[in-house]
Amino acid sequence: MSKKLMSRPWVQEILAFLGVLYIEAVRYSIRWEVRNNEYIENVLDNDTPILGVVWHGRILMALQGWYRKRDRMVALASRSREGDLGSRLARWYNVVLVRGSSHNKSKPEKFKGGSVAYREMMRLIGDGMSGVITPDGPRGPRMRAGYGAVRMARDTGVPIVPFTWSTRRKTVLTKSWDRHCLPHFFTKGVIIWGDPIHVAPDASQEELDAARQLLEERMIAITREADEAVGAEVIEPDEEKRPRTGTEGAPA
């Protein structure tokens, strides 16, 4: 489908509707096993706000994990065509979407709205909503965490909770940077929650570095565990590392 056609609102609405049909049908057809969910069950029971993190390539089944209180979720999306489609999908699930991403160093003149989106997400989390971030999005490298999640945890006081999933049978879009995963119908699936990560409100840059590294390591570990648990091919992180991006208040 051409980029021009993809940019048309009516096309995006049709694609979003078809996406919802696929997501709802496939997620209810899968035999799910859930691991390490004691902490998240307590969160859900007590309406405690968290900052959930999921790799960009595994975003489709995030709502299968967050199966309750989904009207209390705020997500961050880029201002790209992909983000436009995501915003239309989000409306079907009562997910509040804030739009913005870190600037592209190759296009410094282009405003991405990252700092504005960051402040709005902070406000909504402060009002009691839970947030979700793809720490390797929107451009990658794949499965390499940026600083956005650890800064958000520092500035809001809510814990980071890693999340991932895998299914025995799925289509992996190998030409996409994130190796996006499309689960098949009527297969075995597993959802794994990671242990929470807390970031102190006065965390130094060195402590942010350590928290970012811990987040990346835990997410890689649970994603490998999920792929191995269902007997699927293990998707490895990109060999390229995520550059250090400082402490400014914008997604990265």
PDB file of C-alpha atoms in Angstrom:
ATOM      1  CA  MET A   1       0.000   0.000   0.000  1.00  0.00           C
ATOM      2  CA  SER A   2       1.396   3.396  -1.000  1.00  0.00           C
ATOM      3  CA  LYS A   3       2.443   5.947   1.610  1.00  0.00           C
ATOM      4  CA  LYS A   4       0.019   8.494   0.096  1.00  0.00           C
ATOM      5  CA  LEU A   5      -2.908   6.106   0.453  1.00  0.00           C
ATOM      6  CA  MET A   6      -1.826   5.116   3.964  1.00  0.00           C
ATOM      7  CA  SER A   7      -1.949   8.767   5.040  1.00  0.00           C
ATOM      8  CA  ARG A   8      -5.649   9.104   4.234  1.00  0.00           C
ATOM      9  CA  PRO A   9      -7.866   9.084   7.348  1.00  0.00           C
ATOM     10  CA  TRP A  10     -10.523   6.760   5.873  1.00  0.00           C
ATOM     11  CA  VAL A  11      -7.878   4.185   4.954  1.00  0.00           C
ATOM     12  CA  GLN A  12      -6.424   4.364   8.460  1.00  0.00           C
ATOM     13  CA  GLU A  13      -9.900   3.917   9.977  1.00  0.00           C
ATOM     14  CA  ILE A  14     -10.481   0.773   7.904  1.00  0.00           C
ATOM     15  CA  LEU A  15      -7.060  -0.617   8.811  1.00  0.00           C
ATOM     16  CA  ALA A  16      -7.625   0.174  12.494  1.00  0.00           C
ATOM     17  CA  PHE A  17     -10.996  -1.619  12.441  1.00  0.00           C
ATOM     18  CA  LEU A  18      -9.467  -4.665  10.735  1.00  0.00           C
ATOM     19  CA  GLY A  19      -6.639  -4.533  13.272  1.00  0.00           C
ATOM     20  CA  VAL A  20      -9.098  -4.607  16.164  1.00  0.00           C
ATOM     21  CA  LEU A  21     -10.930  -7.577  14.640  1.00  0.00           C
ATOM     22  CA  TYR A  22      -7.652  -9.467  14.278  1.00  0.00           C
ATOM     23  CA  ILE A  23      -6.358  -8.590  17.765  1.00  0.00           C
ATOM     24  CA  GLU A  24      -9.607  -9.528  19.500  1.00  0.00           C
ATOM     25  CA  ALA A  25     -10.124 -12.762  17.569  1.00  0.00           C
ATOM     26  CA  VAL A  26      -6.553 -13.998  17.853  1.00  0.00           C
ATOM     27  CA  ARG A  27      -5.967 -13.159  21.512  1.00  0.00           C
ATOM     28  CA  TYR A  28      -9.083 -15.049  22.625  1.00  0.00           C
ATOM     29  CA  SER A  29      -8.164 -18.078  20.508  1.00  0.00           C
ATOM     30  CA  ILE A  30      -4.727 -18.519  22.114  1.00  0.00           C
ATOM     31  CA  ARG A  31      -4.129 -20.792  25.120  1.00  0.00           C
ATOM     32  CA  TRP A  32      -2.284 -18.368  27.391  1.00  0.00           C
ATOM     33  CA  GLU A  33       0.011 -19.145  30.296  1.00  0.00           C
ATOM     34  CA  VAL A  34       0.896 -16.217  32.571  1.00  0.00           C
ATOM     35  CA  ARG A  35       4.121 -16.111  34.580  1.00  0.00           C
ATOM     36  CA  ASN A  36       5.335 -13.915  37.438  1.00  0.00           C
ATOM     37  CA  ASN A  37       2.071 -11.982  37.651  1.00  0.00           C
ATOM     38  CA  GLU A  38       1.775 -11.715  41.440  1.00  0.00           C
ATOM     39  CA  TYR A  39       2.950  -8.105  41.516  1.00  0.00           C
ATOM     40  CA  ILE A  40       0.733  -6.983  38.639  1.00  0.00           C
ATOM     41  CA  GLU A  41      -2.306  -8.690  40.172  1.00  0.00           C
ATOM     42  CA  ASN A  42      -1.752  -6.633  43.312  1.00  0.00           C
ATOM     43  CA  VAL A  43      -1.400  -3.505  41.171  1.00  0.00           C
ATOM     44  CA  LEU A  44      -4.697  -4.216  39.413  1.00  0.00           C
ATOM     45  CA  ASP A  45      -6.516  -5.045  42.642  1.00  0.00           C
ATOM     46  CA  ASN A  46      -5.377  -1.809  44.304  1.00  0.00           C
ATOM     47  CA  ASP A  47      -5.531   0.534  41.301  1.00  0.00           C
ATOM     48  CA  THR A  48      -1.853   1.364  41.714  1.00  0.00           C
ATOM     49  CA  PRO A  49      -0.333   3.297  38.799  1.00  0.00           C
ATOM     50  CA  ILE A  50       2.683   1.756  37.063  1.00  0.00           C
ATOM     51  CA  LEU A  51       4.768   2.370  33.969  1.00  0.00           C
ATOM     52  CA  GLY A  52       4.525  -0.748  31.810  1.00  0.00           C
ATOM     53  CA  VAL A  53       7.213  -1.330  29.193  1.00  0.00           C
ATOM     54  CA  VAL A  54       6.999  -3.641  26.188  1.00  0.00           C
ATOM     55  CA  TRP A  55       9.250  -3.966  23.173  1.00  0.00           C
ATOM     56  CA  HIS A  56       7.930  -2.255  20.039  1.00  0.00           C
ATOM     57  CA  GLY A  57       7.739  -5.556  18.189  1.00  0.00           C
ATOM     58  CA  ARG A  58       5.487  -7.109  20.859  1.00  0.00           C
ATOM     59  CA  ILE A  59       2.964  -4.300  21.311  1.00  0.00           C
ATOM     60  CA  LEU A  60      -0.006  -6.120  19.720  1.00  0.00           C
ATOM     61  CA  MET A  61      -0.778  -8.384  22.673  1.00  0.00           C
ATOM     62  CA  ALA A  62      -0.067  -5.839  25.413  1.00  0.00           C
ATOM     63  CA  LEU A  63      -3.767  -5.571  26.240  1.00  0.00           C
ATOM     64  CA  GLN A  64      -3.956  -9.317  26.799  1.00  0.00           C
ATOM     65  CA  GLY A  65      -1.676  -8.748  29.779  1.00  0.00           C
ATOM     66  CA  TRP A  66      -3.403  -5.547  30.880  1.00  0.00           C
ATOM     67  CA  TYR A  67      -6.802  -7.196  30.632  1.00  0.00           C
ATOM     68  CA  ARG A  68      -8.516  -5.083  33.292  1.00  0.00           C
ATOM     69  CA  LYS A  69      -8.703  -1.365  34.011  1.00  0.00           C
ATOM     70  CA  ARG A  70      -7.642  -0.709  30.438  1.00  0.00           C
ATOM     71  CA  ASP A  71      -9.452   2.645  30.548  1.00  0.00           C
ATOM     72  CA  ARG A  72      -6.753   3.752  33.001  1.00  0.00           C
ATOM     73  CA  MET A  73      -3.888   3.427  30.523  1.00  0.00           C
ATOM     74  CA  VAL A  74      -2.006   6.200  28.758  1.00  0.00           C
ATOM     75  CA  ALA A  75       0.419   5.352  25.959  1.00  0.00           C
ATOM     76  CA  LEU A  76       3.088   7.270  24.085  1.00  0.00           C
ATOM     77  CA  ALA A  77       3.115   7.190  20.270  1.00  0.00           C
ATOM     78  CA  SER A  78       5.129   8.975  17.610  1.00  0.00           C
ATOM     79  CA  ARG A  79       3.758  11.566  15.177  1.00  0.00           C
ATOM     80  CA  SER A  80       4.388   9.246  12.234  1.00  0.00           C
ATOM     81  CA  ARG A  81       1.860   7.498   9.948  1.00  0.00           C
ATOM     82  CA  GLU A  82       2.338   4.450  12.149  1.00  0.00           C
ATOM     83  CA  GLY A  83       1.452   6.604  15.147  1.00  0.00           C
ATOM     84  CA  ASP A  84      -1.664   7.878  13.329  1.00  0.00           C
ATOM     85  CA  LEU A  85      -2.836   4.307  12.836  1.00  0.00           C
ATOM     86  CA  GLY A  86      -1.963   3.468  16.435  1.00  0.00           C
ATOM     87  CA  SER A  87      -4.026   6.392  17.706  1.00  0.00           C
ATOM     88  CA  ARG A  88      -7.089   5.120  15.831  1.00  0.00           C
ATOM     89  CA  LEU A  89      -6.549   1.635  17.239  1.00  0.00           C
ATOM     90  CA  ALA A  90      -6.139   3.050  20.752  1.00  0.00           C
ATOM     91  CA  ARG A  91      -9.558   4.712  20.656  1.00  0.00           C
ATOM     92  CA  TRP A  92     -11.218   1.295  20.352  1.00  0.00           C
ATOM     93  CA  TYR A  93      -9.657   0.314  23.681  1.00  0.00           C
ATOM     94  CA  ASN A  94     -10.210   3.575  25.582  1.00  0.00           C
ATOM     95  CA  VAL A  95      -6.453   4.070  25.724  1.00  0.00           C
ATOM     96  CA  VAL A  96      -5.356   7.688  26.040  1.00  0.00           C
ATOM     97  CA  LEU A  97      -2.600   8.404  23.535  1.00  0.00           C
ATOM     98  CA  VAL A  98      -0.124  11.260  23.737  1.00  0.00           C
ATOM     99  CA  ARG A  99       1.836  11.930  20.567  1.00  0.00           C
ATOM    100  CA  GLY A 100       5.508  12.771  20.404  1.00  0.00           C
ATOM    101  CA  SER A 101       8.989  11.274  20.231  1.00  0.00           C
ATOM    102  CA  SER A 102      12.627  12.244  20.612  1.00  0.00           C
ATOM    103  CA  HIS A 103      14.100  14.282  17.779  1.00  0.00           C
ATOM    104  CA  ASN A 104      15.935  12.689  14.908  1.00  0.00           C
ATOM    105  CA  LYS A 105      19.520  13.930  14.967  1.00  0.00           C
ATOM    106  CA  SER A 106      19.645  13.704  11.172  1.00  0.00           C
ATOM    107  CA  LYS A 107      16.652  16.103  10.986  1.00  0.00           C
ATOM    108  CA  PRO A 108      17.256  18.599  13.820  1.00  0.00           C
ATOM    109  CA  GLU A 109      14.874  21.145  12.281  1.00  0.00           C
ATOM    110  CA  LYS A 110      11.851  18.827  12.556  1.00  0.00           C
ATOM    111  CA  PHE A 111       9.812  19.223  15.756  1.00  0.00           C
ATOM    112  CA  LYS A 112       8.678  15.841  17.127  1.00  0.00           C
ATOM    113  CA  GLY A 113       6.835  17.091  20.205  1.00  0.00           C
ATOM    114  CA  GLY A 114       8.726  14.829  22.564  1.00  0.00           C
ATOM    115  CA  SER A 115       9.020  17.205  25.508  1.00  0.00           C
ATOM    116  CA  VAL A 116       5.337  18.227  25.274  1.00  0.00           C
ATOM    117  CA  ALA A 117       4.199  14.581  25.161  1.00  0.00           C
ATOM    118  CA  TYR A 118       6.494  13.736  28.072  1.00  0.00           C
ATOM    119  CA  ARG A 119       4.969  16.428  30.281  1.00  0.00           C
ATOM    120  CA  GLU A 120       1.424  15.407  29.339  1.00  0.00           C
ATOM    121  CA  MET A 121       2.143  11.769  30.133  1.00  0.00           C
ATOM    122  CA  MET A 122       3.634  12.799  33.474  1.00  0.00           C
ATOM    123  CA  ARG A 123       0.472  14.762  34.263  1.00  0.00           C
ATOM    124  CA  LEU A 124      -1.838  11.849  33.447  1.00  0.00           C
ATOM    125  CA  ILE A 125       0.225   9.382  35.462  1.00  0.00           C
ATOM    126  CA  GLY A 126       0.188  11.884  38.314  1.00  0.00           C
ATOM    127  CA  ASP A 127      -3.623  11.810  38.084  1.00  0.00           C
ATOM    128  CA  GLY A 128      -3.551   8.056  38.735  1.00  0.00           C
ATOM    129  CA  MET A 129      -3.396   6.535  35.273  1.00  0.00           C
ATOM    130  CA  SER A 130      -0.901   3.831  34.359  1.00  0.00           C
ATOM    131  CA  GLY A 131       1.404   4.412  31.417  1.00  0.00           C
ATOM    132  CA  VAL A 132       2.979   2.238  28.759  1.00  0.00           C
ATOM    133  CA  ILE A 133       6.136   2.911  26.767  1.00  0.00           C
ATOM    134  CA  THR A 134       7.999   0.994  24.078  1.00  0.00           C
ATOM    135  CA  PRO A 135      11.570   1.697  25.226  1.00  0.00           C
ATOM    136  CA  ASP A 136      13.098   0.759  21.870  1.00  0.00           C
ATOM    137  CA  GLY A 137      10.641   2.791  19.804  1.00  0.00           C
ATOM    138  CA  PRO A 138       9.912   4.441  17.546  1.00  0.00           C
ATOM    139  CA  ARG A 139      13.075   3.831  15.490  1.00  0.00           C
ATOM    140  CA  GLY A 140      15.151   1.297  17.435  1.00  0.00           C
ATOM    141  CA  PRO A 141      17.661  -0.237  17.719  1.00  0.00           C
ATOM    142  CA  ARG A 142      15.520  -3.310  18.338  1.00  0.00           C
ATOM    143  CA  MET A 143      15.276  -4.418  21.967  1.00  0.00           C
ATOM    144  CA  ARG A 144      17.641  -1.686  23.176  1.00  0.00           C
ATOM    145  CA  ALA A 145      16.138   0.480  25.901  1.00  0.00           C
ATOM    146  CA  GLY A 146      16.382   4.241  25.839  1.00  0.00           C
ATOM    147  CA  TYR A 147      16.184   6.584  28.824  1.00  0.00           C
ATOM    148  CA  GLY A 148      12.549   7.621  28.475  1.00  0.00           C
ATOM    149  CA  ALA A 149      11.140   4.979  30.831  1.00  0.00           C
ATOM    150  CA  VAL A 150      13.708   5.448  33.603  1.00  0.00           C
ATOM    151  CA  ARG A 151      13.340   9.237  33.483  1.00  0.00           C
ATOM    152  CA  MET A 152       9.549   8.903  33.601  1.00  0.00           C
ATOM    153  CA  ALA A 153       9.829   6.581  36.607  1.00  0.00           C
ATOM    154  CA  ARG A 154      12.160   9.065  38.315  1.00  0.00           C
ATOM    155  CA  ASP A 155       9.903  12.042  37.625  1.00  0.00           C
ATOM    156  CA  THR A 156       6.577  10.370  38.529  1.00  0.00           C
ATOM    157  CA  GLY A 157       7.631   7.994  41.312  1.00  0.00           C
ATOM    158  CA  VAL A 158       5.845   5.010  39.753  1.00  0.00           C
ATOM    159  CA  PRO A 159       7.658   1.686  39.232  1.00  0.00           C
ATOM    160  CA  ILE A 160       8.631   0.326  35.828  1.00  0.00           C
ATOM    161  CA  VAL A 161       7.126  -3.103  35.145  1.00  0.00           C
ATOM    162  CA  PRO A 162       8.516  -5.052  32.141  1.00  0.00           C
ATOM    163  CA  PHE A 163       6.109  -7.095  30.028  1.00  0.00           C
ATOM    164  CA  THR A 164       6.461  -9.493  27.111  1.00  0.00           C
ATOM    165  CA  TRP A 165       4.716 -12.351  25.335  1.00  0.00           C
ATOM    166  CA  SER A 166       5.329 -14.996  22.703  1.00  0.00           C
ATOM    167  CA  THR A 167       3.366 -17.665  20.855  1.00  0.00           C
ATOM    168  CA  ARG A 168       4.446 -20.985  19.419  1.00  0.00           C
ATOM    169  CA  ARG A 169       3.199 -20.040  15.967  1.00  0.00           C
ATOM    170  CA  LYS A 170       3.498 -16.479  14.750  1.00  0.00           C
ATOM    171  CA  THR A 171       4.599 -14.468  11.742  1.00  0.00           C
ATOM    172  CA  VAL A 172       7.681 -12.357  12.323  1.00  0.00           C
ATOM    173  CA  LEU A 173       8.048  -9.387   9.974  1.00  0.00           C
ATOM    174  CA  THR A 174      11.758  -9.875   9.331  1.00  0.00           C
ATOM    175  CA  LYS A 175      12.025  -6.792   7.125  1.00  0.00           C
ATOM    176  CA  SER A 176      10.810  -4.477   9.886  1.00  0.00           C
ATOM    177  CA  TRP A 177      13.422  -3.006  12.233  1.00  0.00           C
ATOM    178  CA  ASP A 178      11.568  -4.306  15.313  1.00  0.00           C
ATOM    179  CA  ARG A 179      10.890  -7.848  13.993  1.00  0.00           C
ATOM    180  CA  HIS A 180       7.200  -7.233  14.633  1.00  0.00           C
ATOM    181  CA  CYS A 181       5.336 -10.325  15.837  1.00  0.00           C
ATOM    182  CA  LEU A 182       1.882 -11.324  14.571  1.00  0.00           C
ATOM    183  CA  PRO A 183       0.498 -14.266  16.571  1.00  0.00           C
ATOM    184  CA  HIS A 184      -1.414 -17.032  14.809  1.00  0.00           C
ATOM    185  CA  PHE A 185      -4.821 -18.329  15.823  1.00  0.00           C
ATOM    186  CA  PHE A 186      -5.333 -21.331  18.108  1.00  0.00           C
ATOM    187  CA  THR A 187      -1.778 -21.709  19.318  1.00  0.00           C
ATOM    188  CA  LYS A 188       0.030 -21.783  22.642  1.00  0.00           C
ATOM    189  CA  GLY A 189       1.081 -18.470  24.165  1.00  0.00           C
ATOM    190  CA  VAL A 190       2.885 -17.197  27.221  1.00  0.00           C
ATOM    191  CA  ILE A 191       2.825 -13.827  28.975  1.00  0.00           C
ATOM    192  CA  ILE A 192       5.678 -12.922  31.315  1.00  0.00           C
ATOM    193  CA  TRP A 193       5.866  -9.992  33.685  1.00  0.00           C
ATOM    194  CA  GLY A 194       9.229  -8.771  34.938  1.00  0.00           C
ATOM    195  CA  ASP A 195       9.985  -7.674  38.464  1.00  0.00           C
ATOM    196  CA  PRO A 196       9.354  -3.960  39.126  1.00  0.00           C
ATOM    197  CA  ILE A 197      12.180  -1.455  38.823  1.00  0.00           C
ATOM    198  CA  HIS A 198      12.131   1.601  41.091  1.00  0.00           C
ATOM    199  CA  VAL A 199      14.044   4.790  40.284  1.00  0.00           C
ATOM    200  CA  ALA A 200      14.728   7.297  43.042  1.00  0.00           C
ATOM    201  CA  PRO A 201      13.399  10.856  42.504  1.00  0.00           C
ATOM    202  CA  ASP A 202      16.906  12.230  43.036  1.00  0.00           C
ATOM    203  CA  ALA A 203      18.643   9.606  40.879  1.00  0.00           C
ATOM    204  CA  SER A 204      21.982  10.744  39.458  1.00  0.00           C
ATOM    205  CA  GLN A 205      22.958  10.206  35.823  1.00  0.00           C
ATOM    206  CA  GLU A 206      25.000   7.170  36.888  1.00  0.00           C
ATOM    207  CA  GLU A 207      21.935   5.713  38.635  1.00  0.00           C
ATOM    208  CA  LEU A 208      19.818   6.386  35.549  1.00  0.00           C
ATOM    209  CA  ASP A 209      22.441   4.595  33.460  1.00  0.00           C
ATOM    210  CA  ALA A 210      22.279   1.599  35.808  1.00  0.00           C
ATOM    211  CA  ALA A 211      18.457   1.564  35.778  1.00  0.00           C
ATOM    212  CA  ARG A 212      18.351   1.740  31.975  1.00  0.00           C
ATOM    213  CA  GLN A 213      20.830  -1.141  31.729  1.00  0.00           C
ATOM    214  CA  LEU A 214      18.845  -3.192  34.251  1.00  0.00           C
ATOM    215  CA  LEU A 215      15.622  -2.553  32.353  1.00  0.00           C
ATOM    216  CA  GLU A 216      17.170  -3.639  29.061  1.00  0.00           C
ATOM    217  CA  GLU A 217      18.684  -6.784  30.572  1.00  0.00           C
ATOM    218  CA  ARG A 218      15.435  -7.825  32.272  1.00  0.00           C
ATOM    219  CA  MET A 219      13.384  -7.265  29.148  1.00  0.00           C
ATOM    220  CA  ILE A 220      15.807  -9.214  26.960  1.00  0.00           C
ATOM    221  CA  ALA A 221      15.812 -12.035  29.529  1.00  0.00           C
ATOM    222  CA  ILE A 222      12.019 -12.368  29.824  1.00  0.00           C
ATOM    223  CA  THR A 223      11.591 -12.113  26.042  1.00  0.00           C
ATOM    224  CA  ARG A 224      14.068 -14.947  25.554  1.00  0.00           C
ATOM    225  CA  GLU A 225      12.281 -16.929  28.261  1.00  0.00           C
ATOM    226  CA  ALA A 226       8.942 -16.379  26.504  1.00  0.00           C
ATOM    227  CA  ASP A 227      10.226 -17.489  23.091  1.00  0.00           C
ATOM    228  CA  GLU A 228      11.885 -20.558  24.594  1.00  0.00           C
ATOM    229  CA  ALA A 229       8.821 -21.426  26.691  1.00  0.00           C
ATOM    230  CA  VAL A 230       6.647 -21.908  23.603  1.00  0.00           C
ATOM    231  CA  GLY A 231       9.353 -23.464  21.454  1.00  0.00           C
ATOM    232  CA  ALA A 232       9.574 -20.488  19.107  1.00  0.00           C
ATOM    233  CA  GLU A 233      12.620 -18.995  17.448  1.00  0.00           C
ATOM    234  CA  VAL A 234      14.337 -16.595  19.831  1.00  0.00           C
ATOM    235  CA  ILE A 235      14.394 -13.037  18.515  1.00  0.00           C
ATOM    236  CA  GLU A 236      17.664 -11.415  19.490  1.00  0.00           C
ATOM    237  CA  PRO A 237      18.289  -7.714  20.181  1.00  0.00           C
ATOM    238  CA  ASP A 238      19.984  -5.552  17.591  1.00  0.00           C
ATOM    239  CA  GLU A 239      23.776  -5.592  17.803  1.00  0.00           C
ATOM    240  CA  GLU A 240      23.729  -1.789  17.749  1.00  0.00           C
ATOM    241  CA  LYS A 241      23.617  -0.218  21.215  1.00  0.00           C
ATOM    242  CA  ARG A 242      21.363   2.642  22.271  1.00  0.00           C
ATOM    243  CA  PRO A 243      23.354   5.878  22.677  1.00  0.00           C
ATOM    244  CA  ARG A 244      23.336   7.744  25.964  1.00  0.00           C
ATOM    245  CA  THR A 245      20.885  10.620  25.657  1.00  0.00           C
ATOM    246  CA  GLY A 246      21.344  12.658  28.823  1.00  0.00           C
ATOM    247  CA  THR A 247      18.689  13.693  31.335  1.00  0.00           C
ATOM    248  CA  GLU A 248      16.472  16.118  29.422  1.00  0.00           C
ATOM    249  CA  GLY A 249      12.730  15.572  29.795  1.00  0.00           C
ATOM    250  CA  ALA A 250      11.820  13.990  26.471  1.00  0.00           C
ATOM    251  CA  PRO A 251      11.293  10.441  25.277  1.00  0.00           C
ATOM    252  CA  ALA A 252      14.408   8.588  24.140  1.00  0.00           C
TER     253      ALA A 252
END
